[in-house]
mmCIF file of the C-alpha atoms, coordinates in Angstrom:
data_MODEL
# 
_entry.id   MODEL 
# 
loop_
_atom_site.group_PDB 
_atom_site.id 
_atom_site.type_symbol 
_atom_site.label_atom_id 
_atom_site.label_alt_id 
_atom_site.label_comp_id 
_atom_site.label_asym_id 
_atom_site.label_entity_id 
_atom_site.label_seq_id 
_atom_site.pdbx_PDB_ins_code 
_atom_site.Cartn_x 
_atom_site.Cartn_y 
_atom_site.Cartn_z 
_atom_site.occupancy 
_atom_site.B_iso_or_equiv 
_atom_site.pdbx_formal_charge 
_atom_site.auth_seq_id 
_atom_site.auth_comp_id 
_atom_site.auth_asym_id 
_atom_site.auth_atom_id 
_atom_site.pdbx_PDB_model_num 
ATOM 1   C CA . MET A 1 1   ? 140.203 19.269 81.250 1.00 0.00 ? 1   MET A CA 1 
ATOM 2   C CA . VAL A 1 2   ? 143.538 19.218 79.452 1.00 0.00 ? 2   VAL A CA 1 
ATOM 3   C CA . ASN A 1 3   ? 144.552 15.948 77.839 1.00 0.00 ? 3   ASN A CA 1 
ATOM 4   C CA . ALA A 1 4   ? 148.117 14.744 78.452 1.00 0.00 ? 4   ALA A CA 1 
ATOM 5   C CA . MET A 1 5   ? 149.209 15.598 74.907 1.00 0.00 ? 5   MET A CA 1 
ATOM 6   C CA . ASN A 1 6   ? 148.204 19.238 75.394 1.00 0.00 ? 6   ASN A CA 1 
ATOM 7   C CA . ALA A 1 7   ? 149.750 19.715 78.857 1.00 0.00 ? 7   ALA A CA 1 
ATOM 8   C CA . SER A 1 8   ? 152.714 21.769 77.618 1.00 0.00 ? 8   SER A CA 1 
ATOM 9   C CA . ALA A 1 9   ? 150.529 23.864 75.289 1.00 0.00 ? 9   ALA A CA 1 
ATOM 10  C CA . ALA A 1 10  ? 148.101 24.475 78.166 1.00 0.00 ? 10  ALA A CA 1 
ATOM 11  C CA . GLN A 1 11  ? 150.965 25.631 80.416 1.00 0.00 ? 11  GLN A CA 1 
ATOM 12  C CA . GLN A 1 12  ? 152.011 28.153 77.772 1.00 0.00 ? 12  GLN A CA 1 
ATOM 13  C CA . LEU A 1 13  ? 148.432 29.332 77.283 1.00 0.00 ? 13  LEU A CA 1 
ATOM 14  C CA . ASN A 1 14  ? 148.211 29.875 81.054 1.00 0.00 ? 14  ASN A CA 1 
ATOM 15  C CA . ARG A 1 15  ? 151.096 32.332 80.712 1.00 0.00 ? 15  ARG A CA 1 
ATOM 16  C CA . ILE A 1 16  ? 149.083 34.220 78.079 1.00 0.00 ? 16  ILE A CA 1 
ATOM 17  C CA . LYS A 1 17  ? 146.057 34.233 80.398 1.00 0.00 ? 17  LYS A CA 1 
ATOM 18  C CA . VAL A 1 18  ? 148.165 35.906 83.112 1.00 0.00 ? 18  VAL A CA 1 
ATOM 19  C CA . LEU A 1 19  ? 149.231 38.509 80.551 1.00 0.00 ? 19  LEU A CA 1 
ATOM 20  C CA . CYS A 1 20  ? 145.589 39.095 79.567 1.00 0.00 ? 20  CYS A CA 1 
ATOM 21  C CA . ASP A 1 21  ? 144.590 39.471 83.212 1.00 0.00 ? 21  ASP A CA 1 
ATOM 22  C CA . GLY A 1 22  ? 147.308 42.096 83.669 1.00 0.00 ? 22  GLY A CA 1 
ATOM 23  C CA . LEU A 1 23  ? 146.074 44.008 80.619 1.00 0.00 ? 23  LEU A CA 1 
ATOM 24  C CA . GLY A 1 24  ? 142.413 43.813 81.631 1.00 0.00 ? 24  GLY A CA 1 
ATOM 25  C CA . LEU A 1 25  ? 141.525 41.665 78.614 1.00 0.00 ? 25  LEU A CA 1 
ATOM 26  C CA . LYS A 1 26  ? 138.615 39.342 79.310 1.00 0.00 ? 26  LYS A CA 1 
ATOM 27  C CA . TYR A 1 27  ? 138.839 35.908 77.751 1.00 0.00 ? 27  TYR A CA 1 
ATOM 28  C CA . LEU A 1 28  ? 136.901 32.701 77.486 1.00 0.00 ? 28  LEU A CA 1 
ATOM 29  C CA . GLU A 1 29  ? 138.595 29.328 77.311 1.00 0.00 ? 29  GLU A CA 1 
ATOM 30  C CA . VAL A 1 30  ? 137.824 27.094 74.350 1.00 0.00 ? 30  VAL A CA 1 
ATOM 31  C CA . PRO A 1 31  ? 137.585 23.346 75.031 1.00 0.00 ? 31  PRO A CA 1 
ATOM 32  C CA . ASP A 1 32  ? 140.731 21.419 74.159 1.00 0.00 ? 32  ASP A CA 1 
ATOM 33  C CA . PHE A 1 33  ? 141.205 20.160 70.657 1.00 0.00 ? 33  PHE A CA 1 
ATOM 34  C CA . VAL A 1 34  ? 143.313 17.028 70.232 1.00 0.00 ? 34  VAL A CA 1 
ATOM 35  C CA . MET A 1 35  ? 146.074 19.091 68.603 1.00 0.00 ? 35  MET A CA 1 
ATOM 36  C CA . GLY A 1 36  ? 146.049 22.231 70.722 1.00 0.00 ? 36  GLY A CA 1 
ATOM 37  C CA . VAL A 1 37  ? 144.448 24.647 73.136 1.00 0.00 ? 37  VAL A CA 1 
ATOM 38  C CA . GLY A 1 38  ? 142.860 28.053 72.797 1.00 0.00 ? 38  GLY A CA 1 
ATOM 39  C CA . MET A 1 39  ? 140.952 30.981 74.168 1.00 0.00 ? 39  MET A CA 1 
ATOM 40  C CA . VAL A 1 40  ? 138.961 33.860 72.721 1.00 0.00 ? 40  VAL A CA 1 
ATOM 41  C CA . ILE A 1 41  ? 139.040 37.543 73.577 1.00 0.00 ? 41  ILE A CA 1 
ATOM 42  C CA . GLY A 1 42  ? 135.823 39.269 72.590 1.00 0.00 ? 42  GLY A CA 1 
ATOM 43  C CA . PHE A 1 43  ? 135.056 42.809 71.526 1.00 0.00 ? 43  PHE A CA 1 
ATOM 44  C CA . GLY A 1 44  ? 131.540 42.279 70.154 1.00 0.00 ? 44  GLY A CA 1 
ATOM 45  C CA . GLU A 1 45  ? 129.114 39.738 68.741 1.00 0.00 ? 45  GLU A CA 1 
ATOM 46  C CA . THR A 1 46  ? 131.277 39.112 65.664 1.00 0.00 ? 46  THR A CA 1 
ATOM 47  C CA . GLU A 1 47  ? 134.515 40.780 66.761 1.00 0.00 ? 47  GLU A CA 1 
ATOM 48  C CA . TYR A 1 48  ? 136.934 38.570 68.614 1.00 0.00 ? 48  TYR A CA 1 
ATOM 49  C CA . ALA A 1 49  ? 140.407 37.115 68.405 1.00 0.00 ? 49  ALA A CA 1 
ATOM 50  C CA . LEU A 1 50  ? 141.203 33.458 68.931 1.00 0.00 ? 50  LEU A CA 1 
ATOM 51  C CA . LEU A 1 51  ? 144.537 32.756 70.596 1.00 0.00 ? 51  LEU A CA 1 
ATOM 52  C CA . SER A 1 52  ? 145.795 29.213 70.207 1.00 0.00 ? 52  SER A CA 1 
ATOM 53  C CA . ILE A 1 53  ? 148.849 27.108 70.849 1.00 0.00 ? 53  ILE A CA 1 
ATOM 54  C CA . MET A 1 54  ? 149.419 23.977 68.849 1.00 0.00 ? 54  MET A CA 1 
ATOM 55  C CA . THR A 1 55  ? 150.752 20.856 70.516 1.00 0.00 ? 55  THR A CA 1 
ATOM 56  C CA . GLY A 1 56  ? 154.367 20.368 69.480 1.00 0.00 ? 56  GLY A CA 1 
ATOM 57  C CA . GLN A 1 57  ? 154.791 24.075 68.690 1.00 0.00 ? 57  GLN A CA 1 
ATOM 58  C CA . GLU A 1 58  ? 154.445 25.513 72.168 1.00 0.00 ? 58  GLU A CA 1 
ATOM 59  C CA . ASN A 1 59  ? 156.871 28.353 71.423 1.00 0.00 ? 59  ASN A CA 1 
ATOM 60  C CA . ARG A 1 60  ? 154.351 29.929 69.004 1.00 0.00 ? 60  ARG A CA 1 
ATOM 61  C CA . LEU A 1 61  ? 151.164 31.842 69.687 1.00 0.00 ? 61  LEU A CA 1 
ATOM 62  C CA . MET A 1 62  ? 148.658 31.887 66.862 1.00 0.00 ? 62  MET A CA 1 
ATOM 63  C CA . VAL A 1 63  ? 146.187 34.749 66.676 1.00 0.00 ? 63  VAL A CA 1 
ATOM 64  C CA . SER A 1 64  ? 143.228 34.188 64.359 1.00 0.00 ? 64  SER A CA 1 
ATOM 65  C CA . GLY A 1 65  ? 140.051 35.937 63.321 1.00 0.00 ? 65  GLY A CA 1 
ATOM 66  C CA . GLY A 1 66  ? 137.247 34.356 61.358 1.00 0.00 ? 66  GLY A CA 1 
ATOM 67  C CA . ILE A 1 67  ? 136.289 36.560 58.427 1.00 0.00 ? 67  ILE A CA 1 
ATOM 68  C CA . VAL A 1 68  ? 133.523 34.491 56.832 1.00 0.00 ? 68  VAL A CA 1 
ATOM 69  C CA . LYS A 1 69  ? 132.561 30.833 56.986 1.00 0.00 ? 69  LYS A CA 1 
ATOM 70  C CA . ASP A 1 70  ? 130.373 28.587 54.877 1.00 0.00 ? 70  ASP A CA 1 
ATOM 71  C CA . ILE A 1 71  ? 131.353 30.614 51.833 1.00 0.00 ? 71  ILE A CA 1 
ATOM 72  C CA . ASN A 1 72  ? 130.057 29.955 48.338 1.00 0.00 ? 72  ASN A CA 1 
ATOM 73  C CA . HIS A 1 73  ? 132.036 27.237 46.586 1.00 0.00 ? 73  HIS A CA 1 
ATOM 74  C CA . ASP A 1 74  ? 133.940 29.424 44.157 1.00 0.00 ? 74  ASP A CA 1 
ATOM 75  C CA . ARG A 1 75  ? 137.538 28.379 44.766 1.00 0.00 ? 75  ARG A CA 1 
ATOM 76  C CA . VAL A 1 76  ? 139.014 30.969 42.406 1.00 0.00 ? 76  VAL A CA 1 
ATOM 77  C CA . ALA A 1 77  ? 137.133 33.862 44.047 1.00 0.00 ? 77  ALA A CA 1 
ATOM 78  C CA . ALA A 1 78  ? 138.089 32.663 47.547 1.00 0.00 ? 78  ALA A CA 1 
ATOM 79  C CA . LEU A 1 79  ? 141.762 32.302 46.632 1.00 0.00 ? 79  LEU A CA 1 
ATOM 80  C CA . GLU A 1 80  ? 141.783 35.672 44.879 1.00 0.00 ? 80  GLU A CA 1 
ATOM 81  C CA . ALA A 1 81  ? 140.254 37.330 47.959 1.00 0.00 ? 81  ALA A CA 1 
ATOM 82  C CA . ALA A 1 82  ? 142.758 35.703 50.334 1.00 0.00 ? 82  ALA A CA 1 
ATOM 83  C CA . ASN A 1 83  ? 145.691 36.555 48.054 1.00 0.00 ? 83  ASN A CA 1 
ATOM 84  C CA . SER A 1 84  ? 144.492 40.131 47.584 1.00 0.00 ? 84  SER A CA 1 
ATOM 85  C CA . PHE A 1 85  ? 144.088 40.737 51.320 1.00 0.00 ? 85  PHE A CA 1 
ATOM 86  C CA . THR A 1 86  ? 147.497 39.231 52.071 1.00 0.00 ? 86  THR A CA 1 
ATOM 87  C CA . ARG A 1 87  ? 149.223 41.079 49.222 1.00 0.00 ? 87  ARG A CA 1 
ATOM 88  C CA . ASP A 1 88  ? 147.756 44.412 50.322 1.00 0.00 ? 88  ASP A CA 1 
ATOM 89  C CA . ASN A 1 89  ? 148.497 43.899 54.017 1.00 0.00 ? 89  ASN A CA 1 
ATOM 90  C CA . SER A 1 90  ? 150.872 41.027 54.693 1.00 0.00 ? 90  SER A CA 1 
ATOM 91  C CA . PHE A 1 91  ? 150.871 41.824 58.415 1.00 0.00 ? 91  PHE A CA 1 
ATOM 92  C CA . PHE A 1 92  ? 147.300 40.509 58.524 1.00 0.00 ? 92  PHE A CA 1 
ATOM 93  C CA . PRO A 1 93  ? 147.493 37.472 56.219 1.00 0.00 ? 93  PRO A CA 1 
ATOM 94  C CA . VAL A 1 94  ? 144.374 35.629 55.161 1.00 0.00 ? 94  VAL A CA 1 
ATOM 95  C CA . TYR A 1 95  ? 144.081 32.035 54.106 1.00 0.00 ? 95  TYR A CA 1 
ATOM 96  C CA . PHE A 1 96  ? 141.363 30.055 52.452 1.00 0.00 ? 96  PHE A CA 1 
ATOM 97  C CA . HIS A 1 97  ? 140.430 26.982 54.497 1.00 0.00 ? 97  HIS A CA 1 
ATOM 98  C CA . ASP A 1 98  ? 138.520 24.422 52.479 1.00 0.00 ? 98  ASP A CA 1 
ATOM 99  C CA . ALA A 1 99  ? 137.135 21.407 54.274 1.00 0.00 ? 99  ALA A CA 1 
ATOM 100 C CA . GLU A 1 100 ? 134.110 19.159 54.181 1.00 0.00 ? 100 GLU A CA 1 
ATOM 101 C CA . ALA A 1 101 ? 132.838 21.054 57.222 1.00 0.00 ? 101 ALA A CA 1 
ATOM 102 C CA . GLY A 1 102 ? 132.687 24.230 55.113 1.00 0.00 ? 102 GLY A CA 1 
ATOM 103 C CA . TRP A 1 103 ? 134.884 26.741 53.371 1.00 0.00 ? 103 TRP A CA 1 
ATOM 104 C CA . SER A 1 104 ? 136.192 29.777 55.252 1.00 0.00 ? 104 SER A CA 1 
ATOM 105 C CA . LEU A 1 105 ? 138.440 32.809 55.002 1.00 0.00 ? 105 LEU A CA 1 
ATOM 106 C CA . ILE A 1 106 ? 140.526 33.256 58.141 1.00 0.00 ? 106 ILE A CA 1 
ATOM 107 C CA . LEU A 1 107 ? 142.959 35.961 59.201 1.00 0.00 ? 107 LEU A CA 1 
ATOM 108 C CA . HIS A 1 108 ? 145.854 34.164 60.847 1.00 0.00 ? 108 HIS A CA 1 
ATOM 109 C CA . GLN A 1 109 ? 149.090 35.350 62.434 1.00 0.00 ? 109 GLN A CA 1 
ATOM 110 C CA . THR A 1 110 ? 151.839 33.390 64.160 1.00 0.00 ? 110 THR A CA 1 
ATOM 111 C CA . HIS A 1 111 ? 154.016 35.078 66.788 1.00 0.00 ? 111 HIS A CA 1 
ATOM 112 C CA . LEU A 1 112 ? 156.847 33.931 68.995 1.00 0.00 ? 112 LEU A CA 1 
ATOM 113 C CA . LEU A 1 113 ? 155.269 33.349 72.384 1.00 0.00 ? 113 LEU A CA 1 
ATOM 114 C CA . GLU A 1 114 ? 158.194 34.776 74.348 1.00 0.00 ? 114 GLU A CA 1 
ATOM 115 C CA . ALA A 1 115 ? 158.182 37.957 72.249 1.00 0.00 ? 115 ALA A CA 1 
ATOM 116 C CA . MET A 1 116 ? 154.496 38.487 72.973 1.00 0.00 ? 116 MET A CA 1 
ATOM 117 C CA . LEU A 1 117 ? 155.045 37.916 76.696 1.00 0.00 ? 117 LEU A CA 1 
ATOM 118 C CA . ALA A 1 118 ? 157.978 40.338 76.703 1.00 0.00 ? 118 ALA A CA 1 
ATOM 119 C CA . ALA A 1 119 ? 156.002 43.112 74.979 1.00 0.00 ? 119 ALA A CA 1 
ATOM 120 C CA . PRO A 1 120 ? 152.559 43.437 76.611 1.00 0.00 ? 120 PRO A CA 1 
ATOM 121 C CA . ASP A 1 121 ? 151.664 46.624 74.701 1.00 0.00 ? 121 ASP A CA 1 
ATOM 122 C CA . TYR A 1 122 ? 152.469 44.940 71.400 1.00 0.00 ? 122 TYR A CA 1 
ATOM 123 C CA . PHE A 1 123 ? 150.449 41.879 72.410 1.00 0.00 ? 123 PHE A CA 1 
ATOM 124 C CA . SER A 1 124 ? 147.484 44.102 73.283 1.00 0.00 ? 124 SER A CA 1 
ATOM 125 C CA . LEU A 1 125 ? 147.790 45.943 69.967 1.00 0.00 ? 125 LEU A CA 1 
ATOM 126 C CA . ILE A 1 126 ? 147.737 42.661 68.026 1.00 0.00 ? 126 ILE A CA 1 
ATOM 127 C CA . VAL A 1 127 ? 144.777 41.223 69.933 1.00 0.00 ? 127 VAL A CA 1 
ATOM 128 C CA . ARG A 1 128 ? 142.782 44.426 69.449 1.00 0.00 ? 128 ARG A CA 1 
ATOM 129 C CA . SER A 1 129 ? 143.783 44.893 65.785 1.00 0.00 ? 129 SER A CA 1 
ATOM 130 C CA . VAL A 1 130 ? 142.789 41.444 64.520 1.00 0.00 ? 130 VAL A CA 1 
ATOM 131 C CA . PRO A 1 131 ? 139.021 41.956 65.030 1.00 0.00 ? 131 PRO A CA 1 
ATOM 132 C CA . GLN A 1 132 ? 139.292 45.416 63.439 1.00 0.00 ? 132 GLN A CA 1 
ATOM 133 C CA . MET A 1 133 ? 140.966 43.956 60.355 1.00 0.00 ? 133 MET A CA 1 
ATOM 134 C CA . VAL A 1 134 ? 138.408 41.155 60.186 1.00 0.00 ? 134 VAL A CA 1 
ATOM 135 C CA . THR A 1 135 ? 135.665 43.792 60.104 1.00 0.00 ? 135 THR A CA 1 
ATOM 136 C CA . GLU A 1 136 ? 137.487 45.674 57.347 1.00 0.00 ? 136 GLU A CA 1 
ATOM 137 C CA . TYR A 1 137 ? 137.987 42.516 55.287 1.00 0.00 ? 137 TYR A CA 1 
ATOM 138 C CA . ARG A 1 138 ? 134.288 41.690 55.662 1.00 0.00 ? 138 ARG A CA 1 
ATOM 139 C CA . ARG A 1 139 ? 133.418 45.175 54.427 1.00 0.00 ? 139 ARG A CA 1 
ATOM 140 C CA . GLN A 1 140 ? 135.623 44.723 51.370 1.00 0.00 ? 140 GLN A CA 1 
ATOM 141 C CA . LEU A 1 141 ? 134.106 41.318 50.619 1.00 0.00 ? 141 LEU A CA 1 
ATOM 142 C CA . ALA A 1 142 ? 130.605 42.778 50.843 1.00 0.00 ? 142 ALA A CA 1 
ATOM 143 C CA . GLU A 1 143 ? 131.584 45.530 48.394 1.00 0.00 ? 143 GLU A CA 1 
ATOM 144 C CA . LYS A 1 144 ? 132.947 43.077 45.846 1.00 0.00 ? 144 LYS A CA 1 
ATOM 145 C CA . GLY A 1 145 ? 130.220 40.478 46.319 1.00 0.00 ? 145 GLY A CA 1 
ATOM 146 C CA . THR A 1 146 ? 132.296 37.633 44.865 1.00 0.00 ? 146 THR A CA 1 
ATOM 147 C CA . VAL A 1 147 ? 132.798 35.730 48.139 1.00 0.00 ? 147 VAL A CA 1 
ATOM 148 C CA . VAL A 1 148 ? 129.635 35.377 50.185 1.00 0.00 ? 148 VAL A CA 1 
ATOM 149 C CA . GLY A 1 149 ? 129.445 33.661 53.542 1.00 0.00 ? 149 GLY A CA 1 
ATOM 150 C CA . THR A 1 150 ? 128.330 33.890 57.135 1.00 0.00 ? 150 THR A CA 1 
ATOM 151 C CA . GLU A 1 151 ? 130.091 35.971 59.764 1.00 0.00 ? 151 GLU A CA 1 
ATOM 152 C CA . TRP A 1 152 ? 131.709 34.072 62.602 1.00 0.00 ? 152 TRP A CA 1 
ATOM 153 C CA . ARG A 1 153 ? 129.697 34.717 65.777 1.00 0.00 ? 153 ARG A CA 1 
ATOM 154 C CA . TRP A 1 154 ? 130.419 34.722 69.501 1.00 0.00 ? 154 TRP A CA 1 
ATOM 155 C CA . THR A 1 155 ? 129.160 31.170 70.073 1.00 0.00 ? 155 THR A CA 1 
ATOM 156 C CA . PRO A 1 156 ? 130.822 28.071 71.533 1.00 0.00 ? 156 PRO A CA 1 
ATOM 157 C CA . GLU A 1 157 ? 130.324 26.285 68.205 1.00 0.00 ? 157 GLU A CA 1 
ATOM 158 C CA . ASP A 1 158 ? 132.100 29.011 66.234 1.00 0.00 ? 158 ASP A CA 1 
ATOM 159 C CA . HIS A 1 159 ? 134.900 29.261 68.809 1.00 0.00 ? 159 HIS A CA 1 
ATOM 160 C CA . ASN A 1 160 ? 135.526 25.507 68.614 1.00 0.00 ? 160 ASN A CA 1 
ATOM 161 C CA . LEU A 1 161 ? 135.351 25.458 64.822 1.00 0.00 ? 161 LEU A CA 1 
ATOM 162 C CA . LEU A 1 162 ? 137.772 28.389 64.518 1.00 0.00 ? 162 LEU A CA 1 
ATOM 163 C CA . LEU A 1 163 ? 140.192 26.672 66.901 1.00 0.00 ? 163 LEU A CA 1 
ATOM 164 C CA . ILE A 1 164 ? 140.154 23.535 64.771 1.00 0.00 ? 164 ILE A CA 1 
ATOM 165 C CA . LYS A 1 165 ? 140.521 25.482 61.502 1.00 0.00 ? 165 LYS A CA 1 
ATOM 166 C CA . SER A 1 166 ? 143.329 27.624 62.922 1.00 0.00 ? 166 SER A CA 1 
ATOM 167 C CA . ILE A 1 167 ? 145.344 24.547 63.836 1.00 0.00 ? 167 ILE A CA 1 
ATOM 168 C CA . LEU A 1 168 ? 144.649 22.318 60.839 1.00 0.00 ? 168 LEU A CA 1 
# 
């Protein structure tokens, strides 16, 4: 159930759901968060994209992918990894999210909602590319071994946590 604060964000997300239906993309709704709404499109046990709309910024669609969570508490290594990924491929920027609930590296893009709705092929390319880049970033982290964490999984708990981290 959508709370009153999220009504406009939910209306916009419904437009994205119609687009997904037209493209044959299967999605799962994520329960409302006080500051926004979201859904996930899955491609495997650890490969999915979270689409979210933040309350008060309903003209923007955020597309996120969880790289690793509960990472080791080495702030310098985490920041260096995020900066390196973003420097090398700024189209798929990564940020370091540090919170009491755990530290994470998250791939996060923001797009104009109307542009995504107007270009279904581009939207599909983005949604399919984010999980691929997450997998590549995980591979690079494993090679370096400086940032160690747990892969985000296809679970309600991980979906909800990624929604919260993508908005905050």
